[in-house]
Amino acid sequence: MKTLQILLLAFGLYGANAIAADYVIDKKGMHASIQFKISHLGYSWLWGRFNDFDGEFSYDKNSPEKSRVSVAIRTASVDSNHAERDKHLRDDRFLHVEKYPESRFVSTAYEPAGDGTAVLKGNFTLRGVTRPIEIKVKFIGEGKDPWGGYRAGFEGKTRIALADYGIVKNLGPASKELDLFLAVEGVRKDK
Amino acid sequence: MKPSFITNTRSSYGLPAIVFHWLVALLFIGLFALGLYMVDLDYYNAWYNRAPWWHKALGIVLTVLLVIRWCWRLLNVVPAPLGLDRHWQYLTVRVVHQLFYILLAVACVSGYFISTAKGSAIDVFDWFELPAIIQLDESWQAWVARIHEWSVYFTAGLMVLHSLAALKHHFINHDKTMIRILIPIKPEESDG
C-alpha cells in the first residue's frame, strides 16, 4: 500500500492539493464534543452534551469552499449530569429518543470569510424535523500528529429555536432558544 | 392488651399487622397519586421540585415500612383465608398477596435507581441523604423508569381487585375477612 502511494505520488496523481482530504471525527480518542447551553430562568446557563455521535468532513485549505461535513448524533446519549433531567430530555416532550433516535447535520455549503472563519450551511434534523441552519465555524489548525496520522480541527456555533423542532414544553421566556457548540478534530482517512 | 391483639393467630390479625397493612396501603395510594400528579407539572409550578422531593422521601419511608412489615409477617402466622373451598382460590389469594410485596419492592428499588442513576443522593426530609450505590447507563435508566411505571400500575390494578374481593367477602359471603383487617377480632376457640 505504501509503495503504491509513493508510486502515485511520484506520478503526481496523488497530490494533497488536488483532492480535498476526507477526515473522520476522532471518536475513539474523543477529540470532539457536541455541547449545548440553554438559559435557566434567565439567571444562568445550563450546559449539556451528547456523548455519542459520529461524523466525517472533507477539507482542503486550498479550496475550503468545497468543504463538506456530516454529523450524526445519537439523541439518547444526551447528558446534563442529572439523571432525572436526562430522563425528561429523552422522553417525548423533548428529544423523543425512542421515535427519533438520531439527529443529523449535513452541510450544503461552506462559505469561507478568508480569515479562518466561515459560515457552514446545511440541514439539521432533530426530532424528525429538518431545517436549514447556519453554523459559524472557525478553523483551528491542521497538521501531522505524533503518531503517524494527519489531523484537522474546527469549532462551530449555532443557535436553534426549540419550537422549530417541535419542542414546545414551556421552560420560560428566556429558554426558548438553545446554543449548540461543536468542537471536532478529524483524522485524515488513508487513501 | 391480650397477646392475641399483638400477634396474629390462625384466624385473626394482630394490631401491628393491621397498622402495617393500612400504612402501606395509604402510602402507596398517596405516592401513586403524587407520582401521577408530579409528572405532568408545569415547569413554573411551585410544586415542580417540591412534589418529587416528597415522593422520594415518602418512597424511602415506604421501603423501610415494607421491610419491617415483611419481617413481622415472617415472625407471625398468616391467618387462613375464609370461605374458600377450592385449591385455585387458595392459590390465587397466596399469589396476589405475595405479588403485592414483590411489586412494591420492585417499585421502591426502581424508584431509587431513577433518582440515583447518575450518582445523586436522595434527600430524605432534609434529615439524611441516601447515597447512590451504582451508576446506570442510559438504557438502564430507561429500563428502571419503565419498570417503576409498570410495577405501580400493576399494583394499583391488584389493589382494585383486592378491595373488590374484600367487599365481596363482606357483603356477599358475610364472613369476617374484611372486619379482621380493620380491627383485631377475638380469635376462634380452636386457635388455642
Tab-separated table of N, CA and C in Angstrom, chain A residues 79-86, chain B residues 56 111-123 129-137 141:
chain	number	residue	atom	x	y	z
A	79	ASP	N	-26.692	14.219	27.898
A	79	ASP	CA	-26.149	14.135	29.258
A	79	ASP	C	-26.055	15.550	29.840
A	80	SER	N	-26.866	15.805	30.859
A	80	SER	CA	-26.790	17.106	31.517
A	80	SER	C	-26.357	16.925	32.974
A	81	ASN	N	-25.784	15.756	33.249
A	81	ASN	CA	-25.255	15.457	34.578
A	81	ASN	C	-26.328	15.455	35.662
A	82	HIS	N	-27.527	14.967	35.294
A	82	HIS	CA	-28.630	14.905	36.257
A	82	HIS	C	-29.612	13.856	35.744
A	83	ALA	N	-29.702	12.739	36.440
A	83	ALA	CA	-30.447	11.576	35.937
A	83	ALA	C	-31.896	11.910	35.594
A	84	GLU	N	-32.574	12.633	36.481
A	84	GLU	CA	-33.998	12.883	36.252
A	84	GLU	C	-34.214	13.850	35.087
A	85	ARG	N	-33.336	14.854	34.999
A	85	ARG	CA	-33.475	15.791	33.873
A	85	ARG	C	-33.182	15.068	32.560
A	86	ASP	N	-32.148	14.219	32.543
A	86	ASP	CA	-31.825	13.494	31.313
A	86	ASP	C	-32.983	12.610	30.877
B	56	LYS	N	-39.983	11.105	46.732
B	56	LYS	CA	-38.783	10.305	47.004
B	56	LYS	C	-38.638	9.986	48.490
B	111	GLY	N	-37.573	2.978	41.801
B	111	GLY	CA	-37.671	4.413	42.092
B	111	GLY	C	-36.357	4.964	42.605
B	112	TYR	N	-35.717	4.202	43.469
B	112	TYR	CA	-34.411	4.603	43.994
B	112	TYR	C	-33.402	4.774	42.857
B	113	PHE	N	-33.421	3.814	41.911
B	113	PHE	CA	-32.455	3.878	40.813
B	113	PHE	C	-32.744	5.016	39.831
B	114	ILE	N	-34.021	5.378	39.659
B	114	ILE	CA	-34.339	6.509	38.775
B	114	ILE	C	-33.624	7.759	39.281
B	115	SER	N	-33.686	7.971	40.588
B	115	SER	CA	-33.134	9.203	41.156
B	115	SER	C	-31.623	9.163	41.345
B	116	THR	N	-31.071	7.980	41.560
B	116	THR	CA	-29.640	7.905	41.893
B	116	THR	C	-28.780	7.437	40.722
B	117	ALA	N	-29.409	7.292	39.534
B	117	ALA	CA	-28.703	6.701	38.381
B	117	ALA	C	-27.400	7.409	38.015
B	118	LYS	N	-27.324	8.715	38.296
B	118	LYS	CA	-26.099	9.427	37.938
B	118	LYS	C	-25.334	9.901	39.166
B	119	GLY	N	-25.552	9.209	40.269
B	119	GLY	CA	-24.740	9.486	41.448
B	119	GLY	C	-25.331	10.461	42.453
B	120	SER	N	-26.499	11.053	42.123
B	120	SER	CA	-27.115	11.966	43.095
B	120	SER	C	-27.706	11.171	44.252
B	121	ALA	N	-27.643	11.746	45.437
B	121	ALA	CA	-28.242	11.106	46.598
B	121	ALA	C	-29.720	11.496	46.687
B	122	ILE	N	-30.485	10.715	47.458
B	122	ILE	CA	-31.886	11.078	47.699
B	122	ILE	C	-31.980	11.767	49.057
B	123	ASP	N	-32.572	12.954	49.018
B	123	ASP	CA	-32.729	13.734	50.242
B	123	ASP	C	-33.998	13.270	50.964
B	129	GLU	N	-29.248	11.948	53.779
B	129	GLU	CA	-29.203	11.691	52.343
B	129	GLU	C	-28.873	10.238	52.093
B	130	LEU	N	-29.687	9.617	51.250
B	130	LEU	CA	-29.432	8.229	50.893
B	130	LEU	C	-28.551	8.228	49.645
B	131	PRO	N	-27.314	7.760	49.752
B	131	PRO	CA	-26.400	7.883	48.615
B	131	PRO	C	-26.703	6.904	47.485
B	132	ALA	N	-26.158	7.206	46.313
B	132	ALA	CA	-26.266	6.282	45.176
B	132	ALA	C	-25.287	5.141	45.401
B	133	ILE	N	-25.646	3.937	44.963
B	133	ILE	CA	-24.686	2.843	45.082
B	133	ILE	C	-24.046	2.477	43.752
B	134	ILE	N	-24.845	2.562	42.683
B	134	ILE	CA	-24.228	2.311	41.369
B	134	ILE	C	-24.745	3.341	40.373
B	135	GLN	N	-23.970	3.556	39.317
B	135	GLN	CA	-24.399	4.449	38.256
B	135	GLN	C	-24.903	3.588	37.106
B	136	LEU	N	-25.993	4.050	36.509
B	136	LEU	CA	-26.586	3.288	35.410
B	136	LEU	C	-26.381	4.015	34.091
B	137	ASP	N	-26.169	3.231	33.034
B	137	ASP	CA	-26.063	3.877	31.726
B	137	ASP	C	-27.475	4.205	31.230
B	141	GLN	N	-31.192	3.333	32.612
B	141	GLN	CA	-32.031	4.409	33.161
B	141	GLN	C	-33.441	4.336	32.580
